[in-house]
């Protein structure tokens, strides 16, 4: 596997560690962590820092009824959670080497946003205007130049694409924010990415504006 050169922003990783991300962002972070030993080490560092801070907290007296409450919880019948059944992998993803976190996620049926480009949205409650989806682009294509109206994280799952900031291979994660614009160029092989965006993109070309209603991103 190609080495990973583009990692998660520390602010995003800390947000994940504190449980502050939405479902789509969390899925993207979990998938990158599955692929990236460097960021797994950073996450363990946050755990260590948190444990160290706990040692400096001034102890407080327990409530008078703390023992009774603890015993009541122990004696309460244990609720056995129902086993989680992973959704069946959609036909359009079968045969693709995917991280386990993506294989276990539920995606809606794919649709074609443009010739050579299909998308499939994550089957999860929307968080504001946030969008989370898979995008598959045929090798050799170049995407229309577009701007961003909020944070967008893109994780490469298969293939490779490049823009004016560099090339991105499987496991690489690139973030764009308001004011960032680019026109990704797909390498010879087809490229599949997982994208979590806080807002829809803003196409800068006539073609991009015409295609956006079909792309729904």
PDB file of C-alpha atoms in Angstrom:
ATOM      1  CA  UNK A   1       0.000   0.000   0.000  1.00  0.00           C
ATOM      2  CA  UNK A   2       1.186   3.533  -0.746  1.00  0.00           C
ATOM      3  CA  UNK A   3       2.314   5.363   2.395  1.00  0.00           C
ATOM      4  CA  UNK A   4      -0.146   7.887   3.818  1.00  0.00           C
ATOM      5  CA  UNK A   5       1.109  11.463   3.596  1.00  0.00           C
ATOM      6  CA  UNK A   6      -2.033  13.491   4.309  1.00  0.00           C
ATOM      7  CA  UNK A   7      -3.435  13.033   7.802  1.00  0.00           C
ATOM      8  CA  UNK A   8      -6.400  14.228   9.837  1.00  0.00           C
ATOM      9  CA  UNK A   9      -6.253  17.744  11.219  1.00  0.00           C
ATOM     10  CA  UNK A  10      -5.587  17.616  14.986  1.00  0.00           C
ATOM     11  CA  UNK A  11      -8.707  19.723  15.665  1.00  0.00           C
ATOM     12  CA  UNK A  12     -10.841  17.141  13.831  1.00  0.00           C
ATOM     13  CA  UNK A  13      -9.137  14.278  15.653  1.00  0.00           C
ATOM     14  CA  UNK A  14      -9.724  15.986  18.998  1.00  0.00           C
ATOM     15  CA  UNK A  15     -13.377  16.573  18.067  1.00  0.00           C
ATOM     16  CA  UNK A  16     -13.713  12.850  17.350  1.00  0.00           C
ATOM     17  CA  UNK A  17     -12.007  11.994  20.641  1.00  0.00           C
ATOM     18  CA  UNK A  18     -14.509  14.205  22.497  1.00  0.00           C
ATOM     19  CA  UNK A  19     -17.528  12.870  20.588  1.00  0.00           C
ATOM     20  CA  UNK A  20     -18.273  16.214  18.910  1.00  0.00           C
ATOM     21  CA  UNK A  21     -18.496  15.072  15.270  1.00  0.00           C
ATOM     22  CA  UNK A  22     -21.621  14.128  13.344  1.00  0.00           C
ATOM     23  CA  UNK A  23     -22.228  10.597  12.034  1.00  0.00           C
ATOM     24  CA  UNK A  24     -20.646  11.179   8.636  1.00  0.00           C
ATOM     25  CA  UNK A  25     -17.569  12.913   9.994  1.00  0.00           C
ATOM     26  CA  UNK A  26     -17.137  10.174  12.590  1.00  0.00           C
ATOM     27  CA  UNK A  27     -17.327   7.496   9.887  1.00  0.00           C
ATOM     28  CA  UNK A  28     -14.655   9.267   7.846  1.00  0.00           C
ATOM     29  CA  UNK A  29     -12.376   9.621  10.878  1.00  0.00           C
ATOM     30  CA  UNK A  30     -12.893   5.987  11.890  1.00  0.00           C
ATOM     31  CA  UNK A  31     -12.063   4.869   8.362  1.00  0.00           C
ATOM     32  CA  UNK A  32      -8.900   6.954   8.217  1.00  0.00           C
ATOM     33  CA  UNK A  33      -7.843   5.624  11.635  1.00  0.00           C
ATOM     34  CA  UNK A  34      -8.338   2.093  10.356  1.00  0.00           C
ATOM     35  CA  UNK A  35      -5.938   2.868   7.500  1.00  0.00           C
ATOM     36  CA  UNK A  36      -3.436   5.148   9.297  1.00  0.00           C
ATOM     37  CA  UNK A  37      -1.136   4.048  12.130  1.00  0.00           C
ATOM     38  CA  UNK A  38       0.167   7.624  12.565  1.00  0.00           C
ATOM     39  CA  UNK A  39      -3.256   9.017  13.492  1.00  0.00           C
ATOM     40  CA  UNK A  40      -4.038   6.015  15.705  1.00  0.00           C
ATOM     41  CA  UNK A  41      -0.920   6.936  17.692  1.00  0.00           C
ATOM     42  CA  UNK A  42      -2.111  10.552  17.954  1.00  0.00           C
ATOM     43  CA  UNK A  43      -5.478   9.358  19.285  1.00  0.00           C
ATOM     44  CA  UNK A  44      -3.749   7.245  21.940  1.00  0.00           C
ATOM     45  CA  UNK A  45      -1.791  10.366  22.922  1.00  0.00           C
ATOM     46  CA  UNK A  46      -5.064  12.183  23.595  1.00  0.00           C
ATOM     47  CA  UNK A  47      -6.080   9.277  25.844  1.00  0.00           C
ATOM     48  CA  UNK A  48      -2.811   9.553  27.743  1.00  0.00           C
ATOM     49  CA  UNK A  49      -3.178  13.317  28.160  1.00  0.00           C
ATOM     50  CA  UNK A  50      -6.740  12.888  29.416  1.00  0.00           C
ATOM     51  CA  UNK A  51      -5.643  10.252  31.948  1.00  0.00           C
ATOM     52  CA  UNK A  52      -2.844  12.535  33.157  1.00  0.00           C
ATOM     53  CA  UNK A  53      -5.268  15.423  33.654  1.00  0.00           C
ATOM     54  CA  UNK A  54      -7.543  13.201  35.756  1.00  0.00           C
ATOM     55  CA  UNK A  55      -4.693  12.707  38.228  1.00  0.00           C
ATOM     56  CA  UNK A  56      -4.590  16.481  38.857  1.00  0.00           C
ATOM     57  CA  UNK A  57      -8.316  16.851  39.574  1.00  0.00           C
ATOM     58  CA  UNK A  58      -9.052  17.791  43.192  1.00  0.00           C
ATOM     59  CA  UNK A  59     -11.130  14.974  44.766  1.00  0.00           C
ATOM     60  CA  UNK A  60     -14.624  15.790  46.033  1.00  0.00           C
ATOM     61  CA  UNK A  61     -16.758  14.110  48.661  1.00  0.00           C
ATOM     62  CA  UNK A  62     -19.246  11.532  47.438  1.00  0.00           C
ATOM     63  CA  UNK A  63     -22.960  12.003  47.997  1.00  0.00           C
ATOM     64  CA  UNK A  64     -24.472  10.390  51.088  1.00  0.00           C
ATOM     65  CA  UNK A  65     -26.557   8.004  48.979  1.00  0.00           C
ATOM     66  CA  UNK A  66     -23.736   7.060  46.561  1.00  0.00           C
ATOM     67  CA  UNK A  67     -23.419   3.496  47.936  1.00  0.00           C
ATOM     68  CA  UNK A  68     -27.173   2.841  47.720  1.00  0.00           C
ATOM     69  CA  UNK A  69     -27.269   4.099  44.104  1.00  0.00           C
ATOM     70  CA  UNK A  70     -24.311   1.915  43.155  1.00  0.00           C
ATOM     71  CA  UNK A  71     -25.879  -1.184  44.720  1.00  0.00           C
ATOM     72  CA  UNK A  72     -29.176  -0.469  42.976  1.00  0.00           C
ATOM     73  CA  UNK A  73     -27.420  -0.387  39.623  1.00  0.00           C
ATOM     74  CA  UNK A  74     -25.646  -3.667  40.376  1.00  0.00           C
ATOM     75  CA  UNK A  75     -28.916  -5.392  41.313  1.00  0.00           C
ATOM     76  CA  UNK A  76     -30.800  -4.049  38.253  1.00  0.00           C
ATOM     77  CA  UNK A  77     -31.367  -6.775  35.613  1.00  0.00           C
ATOM     78  CA  UNK A  78     -28.764  -6.499  32.915  1.00  0.00           C
ATOM     79  CA  UNK A  79     -30.069  -5.316  29.556  1.00  0.00           C
ATOM     80  CA  UNK A  80     -28.580  -7.467  26.846  1.00  0.00           C
ATOM     81  CA  UNK A  81     -28.253  -5.392  23.661  1.00  0.00           C
ATOM     82  CA  UNK A  82     -29.454  -6.970  20.473  1.00  0.00           C
ATOM     83  CA  UNK A  83     -26.570  -8.083  18.258  1.00  0.00           C
ATOM     84  CA  UNK A  84     -25.809  -5.534  15.585  1.00  0.00           C
ATOM     85  CA  UNK A  85     -26.340  -6.890  12.103  1.00  0.00           C
ATOM     86  CA  UNK A  86     -24.117  -5.301   9.477  1.00  0.00           C
ATOM     87  CA  UNK A  87     -26.086  -4.107   6.441  1.00  0.00           C
ATOM     88  CA  UNK A  88     -25.671  -6.109   3.277  1.00  0.00           C
ATOM     89  CA  UNK A  89     -23.003  -4.632   1.049  1.00  0.00           C
ATOM     90  CA  UNK A  90     -24.631  -2.943  -1.959  1.00  0.00           C
ATOM     91  CA  UNK A  91     -23.966  -4.584  -5.309  1.00  0.00           C
ATOM     92  CA  UNK A  92     -22.111  -1.498  -6.540  1.00  0.00           C
ATOM     93  CA  UNK A  93     -19.494  -1.941  -3.774  1.00  0.00           C
ATOM     94  CA  UNK A  94     -18.967  -5.681  -4.097  1.00  0.00           C
ATOM     95  CA  UNK A  95     -15.545  -6.629  -5.370  1.00  0.00           C
ATOM     96  CA  UNK A  96     -13.949  -3.405  -4.068  1.00  0.00           C
ATOM     97  CA  UNK A  97     -11.326  -3.709  -1.318  1.00  0.00           C
ATOM     98  CA  UNK A  98     -12.885  -1.525   1.392  1.00  0.00           C
ATOM     99  CA  UNK A  99     -12.036  -0.775   5.040  1.00  0.00           C
ATOM    100  CA  UNK A 100     -14.275  -2.566   7.529  1.00  0.00           C
ATOM    101  CA  UNK A 101     -15.833   0.687   8.777  1.00  0.00           C
ATOM    102  CA  UNK A 102     -17.127   1.456   5.272  1.00  0.00           C
ATOM    103  CA  UNK A 103     -18.315  -2.109   4.719  1.00  0.00           C
ATOM    104  CA  UNK A 104     -20.302  -1.923   7.977  1.00  0.00           C
ATOM    105  CA  UNK A 105     -21.939   1.429   7.133  1.00  0.00           C
ATOM    106  CA  UNK A 106     -25.305   1.721   5.409  1.00  0.00           C
ATOM    107  CA  UNK A 107     -25.364   3.588   2.100  1.00  0.00           C
ATOM    108  CA  UNK A 108     -28.358   4.465  -0.031  1.00  0.00           C
ATOM    109  CA  UNK A 109     -28.608   3.289  -3.656  1.00  0.00           C
ATOM    110  CA  UNK A 110     -26.096   4.960  -5.927  1.00  0.00           C
ATOM    111  CA  UNK A 111     -27.046   7.456  -8.614  1.00  0.00           C
ATOM    112  CA  UNK A 112     -25.189   8.971 -11.548  1.00  0.00           C
ATOM    113  CA  UNK A 113     -24.302  12.625 -11.092  1.00  0.00           C
ATOM    114  CA  UNK A 114     -22.479  12.975 -14.416  1.00  0.00           C
ATOM    115  CA  UNK A 115     -21.061  10.685 -17.112  1.00  0.00           C
ATOM    116  CA  UNK A 116     -18.431   8.525 -15.399  1.00  0.00           C
ATOM    117  CA  UNK A 117     -19.369   9.734 -11.897  1.00  0.00           C
ATOM    118  CA  UNK A 118     -21.652   8.086  -9.357  1.00  0.00           C
ATOM    119  CA  UNK A 119     -22.482   8.957  -5.756  1.00  0.00           C
ATOM    120  CA  UNK A 120     -24.101   7.113  -2.840  1.00  0.00           C
ATOM    121  CA  UNK A 121     -25.156   8.973   0.296  1.00  0.00           C
ATOM    122  CA  UNK A 122     -24.772   7.648   3.814  1.00  0.00           C
ATOM    123  CA  UNK A 123     -28.081   6.365   5.169  1.00  0.00           C
ATOM    124  CA  UNK A 124     -28.068   8.441   8.368  1.00  0.00           C
ATOM    125  CA  UNK A 125     -29.999  11.431   9.776  1.00  0.00           C
ATOM    126  CA  UNK A 126     -28.817  14.702   8.268  1.00  0.00           C
ATOM    127  CA  UNK A 127     -26.964  17.091  10.554  1.00  0.00           C
ATOM    128  CA  UNK A 128     -27.948  20.563   9.347  1.00  0.00           C
ATOM    129  CA  UNK A 129     -26.838  20.896   5.727  1.00  0.00           C
ATOM    130  CA  UNK A 130     -24.149  18.272   6.161  1.00  0.00           C
ATOM    131  CA  UNK A 131     -23.619  15.689   3.431  1.00  0.00           C
ATOM    132  CA  UNK A 132     -21.755  12.389   3.604  1.00  0.00           C
ATOM    133  CA  UNK A 133     -21.350  10.265   0.525  1.00  0.00           C
ATOM    134  CA  UNK A 134     -19.199   7.991  -1.570  1.00  0.00           C
ATOM    135  CA  UNK A 135     -18.021   9.365  -4.908  1.00  0.00           C
ATOM    136  CA  UNK A 136     -16.652   7.127  -7.653  1.00  0.00           C
ATOM    137  CA  UNK A 137     -14.995   8.798 -10.644  1.00  0.00           C
ATOM    138  CA  UNK A 138     -13.717   7.130 -13.791  1.00  0.00           C
ATOM    139  CA  UNK A 139      -9.959   7.255 -14.305  1.00  0.00           C
ATOM    140  CA  UNK A 140      -8.567  10.126 -16.358  1.00  0.00           C
ATOM    141  CA  UNK A 141     -11.431  12.533 -15.650  1.00  0.00           C
ATOM    142  CA  UNK A 142     -11.015  16.048 -14.269  1.00  0.00           C
ATOM    143  CA  UNK A 143     -13.702  17.488 -12.029  1.00  0.00           C
ATOM    144  CA  UNK A 144     -15.000  21.010 -12.717  1.00  0.00           C
ATOM    145  CA  UNK A 145     -13.380  23.697 -10.582  1.00  0.00           C
ATOM    146  CA  UNK A 146     -15.447  24.418  -7.480  1.00  0.00           C
ATOM    147  CA  UNK A 147     -15.370  26.405  -4.257  1.00  0.00           C
ATOM    148  CA  UNK A 148     -16.428  25.310  -0.778  1.00  0.00           C
ATOM    149  CA  UNK A 149     -19.000  26.854   1.535  1.00  0.00           C
ATOM    150  CA  UNK A 150     -17.831  25.022   4.634  1.00  0.00           C
ATOM    151  CA  UNK A 151     -15.499  22.269   5.806  1.00  0.00           C
ATOM    152  CA  UNK A 152     -15.236  19.313   3.440  1.00  0.00           C
ATOM    153  CA  UNK A 153     -13.120  16.261   4.239  1.00  0.00           C
ATOM    154  CA  UNK A 154     -12.257  13.779   1.495  1.00  0.00           C
ATOM    155  CA  UNK A 155     -10.722  10.370   2.214  1.00  0.00           C
ATOM    156  CA  UNK A 156      -9.332   8.351  -0.695  1.00  0.00           C
ATOM    157  CA  UNK A 157     -10.393   4.688  -0.540  1.00  0.00           C
ATOM    158  CA  UNK A 158      -9.142   3.444  -3.904  1.00  0.00           C
ATOM    159  CA  UNK A 159      -7.305   5.045  -6.812  1.00  0.00           C
ATOM    160  CA  UNK A 160      -5.667   8.447  -6.766  1.00  0.00           C
ATOM    161  CA  UNK A 161      -6.434  12.074  -7.560  1.00  0.00           C
ATOM    162  CA  UNK A 162      -4.387  15.272  -7.542  1.00  0.00           C
ATOM    163  CA  UNK A 163      -4.911  19.014  -7.358  1.00  0.00           C
ATOM    164  CA  UNK A 164      -2.680  22.073  -7.073  1.00  0.00           C
ATOM    165  CA  UNK A 165      -1.675  21.039  -3.533  1.00  0.00           C
ATOM    166  CA  UNK A 166      -0.498  17.510  -4.258  1.00  0.00           C
ATOM    167  CA  UNK A 167      -1.483  13.922  -5.003  1.00  0.00           C
ATOM    168  CA  UNK A 168      -3.726  11.809  -2.790  1.00  0.00           C
ATOM    169  CA  UNK A 169      -3.599   8.026  -2.533  1.00  0.00           C
ATOM    170  CA  UNK A 170      -5.583   5.447  -0.494  1.00  0.00           C
ATOM    171  CA  UNK A 171      -5.722   6.530   3.148  1.00  0.00           C
ATOM    172  CA  UNK A 172      -4.902  10.177   2.424  1.00  0.00           C
ATOM    173  CA  UNK A 173      -7.333  12.716   3.847  1.00  0.00           C
ATOM    174  CA  UNK A 174      -7.623  16.229   2.423  1.00  0.00           C
ATOM    175  CA  UNK A 175      -9.638  19.047   3.981  1.00  0.00           C
ATOM    176  CA  UNK A 176     -11.016  22.091   2.177  1.00  0.00           C
ATOM    177  CA  UNK A 177     -12.791  25.016   3.800  1.00  0.00           C
ATOM    178  CA  UNK A 178     -14.530  28.232   2.772  1.00  0.00           C
ATOM    179  CA  UNK A 179     -12.563  30.003   0.060  1.00  0.00           C
ATOM    180  CA  UNK A 180     -10.628  26.888  -1.020  1.00  0.00           C
ATOM    181  CA  UNK A 181     -11.166  25.912  -4.632  1.00  0.00           C
ATOM    182  CA  UNK A 182      -9.701  23.169  -6.787  1.00  0.00           C
ATOM    183  CA  UNK A 183     -10.305  20.977  -9.809  1.00  0.00           C
ATOM    184  CA  UNK A 184      -9.306  17.386  -8.891  1.00  0.00           C
ATOM    185  CA  UNK A 185      -7.698  15.328 -11.639  1.00  0.00           C
ATOM    186  CA  UNK A 186      -8.253  11.573 -11.406  1.00  0.00           C
ATOM    187  CA  UNK A 187      -5.287   9.315 -12.208  1.00  0.00           C
ATOM    188  CA  UNK A 188      -5.480   6.479 -14.734  1.00  0.00           C
ATOM    189  CA  UNK A 189      -7.379   4.138 -12.389  1.00  0.00           C
ATOM    190  CA  UNK A 190     -10.914   4.778 -11.153  1.00  0.00           C
ATOM    191  CA  UNK A 191     -11.045   6.633  -7.826  1.00  0.00           C
ATOM    192  CA  UNK A 192     -13.434   6.035  -4.924  1.00  0.00           C
ATOM    193  CA  UNK A 193     -13.597   8.565  -2.084  1.00  0.00           C
ATOM    194  CA  UNK A 194     -15.577   9.017   1.121  1.00  0.00           C
ATOM    195  CA  UNK A 195     -16.595  12.651   1.570  1.00  0.00           C
ATOM    196  CA  UNK A 196     -18.053  14.437   4.605  1.00  0.00           C
ATOM    197  CA  UNK A 197     -19.056  18.043   3.917  1.00  0.00           C
ATOM    198  CA  UNK A 198     -20.728  20.650   6.104  1.00  0.00           C
ATOM    199  CA  UNK A 199     -22.271  22.370   3.088  1.00  0.00           C
ATOM    200  CA  UNK A 200     -22.752  21.796  -0.648  1.00  0.00           C
ATOM    201  CA  UNK A 201     -19.954  22.761  -3.025  1.00  0.00           C
ATOM    202  CA  UNK A 202     -20.121  25.948  -5.092  1.00  0.00           C
ATOM    203  CA  UNK A 203     -19.321  25.223  -8.773  1.00  0.00           C
ATOM    204  CA  UNK A 204     -17.368  27.962 -10.562  1.00  0.00           C
ATOM    205  CA  UNK A 205     -18.015  26.840 -14.137  1.00  0.00           C
ATOM    206  CA  UNK A 206     -21.201  26.717 -16.183  1.00  0.00           C
ATOM    207  CA  UNK A 207     -20.845  22.947 -16.616  1.00  0.00           C
ATOM    208  CA  UNK A 208     -20.491  22.436 -12.873  1.00  0.00           C
ATOM    209  CA  UNK A 209     -23.567  24.568 -12.170  1.00  0.00           C
ATOM    210  CA  UNK A 210     -25.590  22.596 -14.714  1.00  0.00           C
ATOM    211  CA  UNK A 211     -24.523  19.271 -13.210  1.00  0.00           C
ATOM    212  CA  UNK A 212     -24.970  20.168  -9.528  1.00  0.00           C
ATOM    213  CA  UNK A 213     -28.737  19.407  -9.400  1.00  0.00           C
ATOM    214  CA  UNK A 214     -27.989  15.916 -10.705  1.00  0.00           C
ATOM    215  CA  UNK A 215     -24.988  15.428  -8.425  1.00  0.00           C
ATOM    216  CA  UNK A 216     -26.864  16.600  -5.305  1.00  0.00           C
ATOM    217  CA  UNK A 217     -23.649  17.650  -3.554  1.00  0.00           C
TER     218      UNK A 217
END
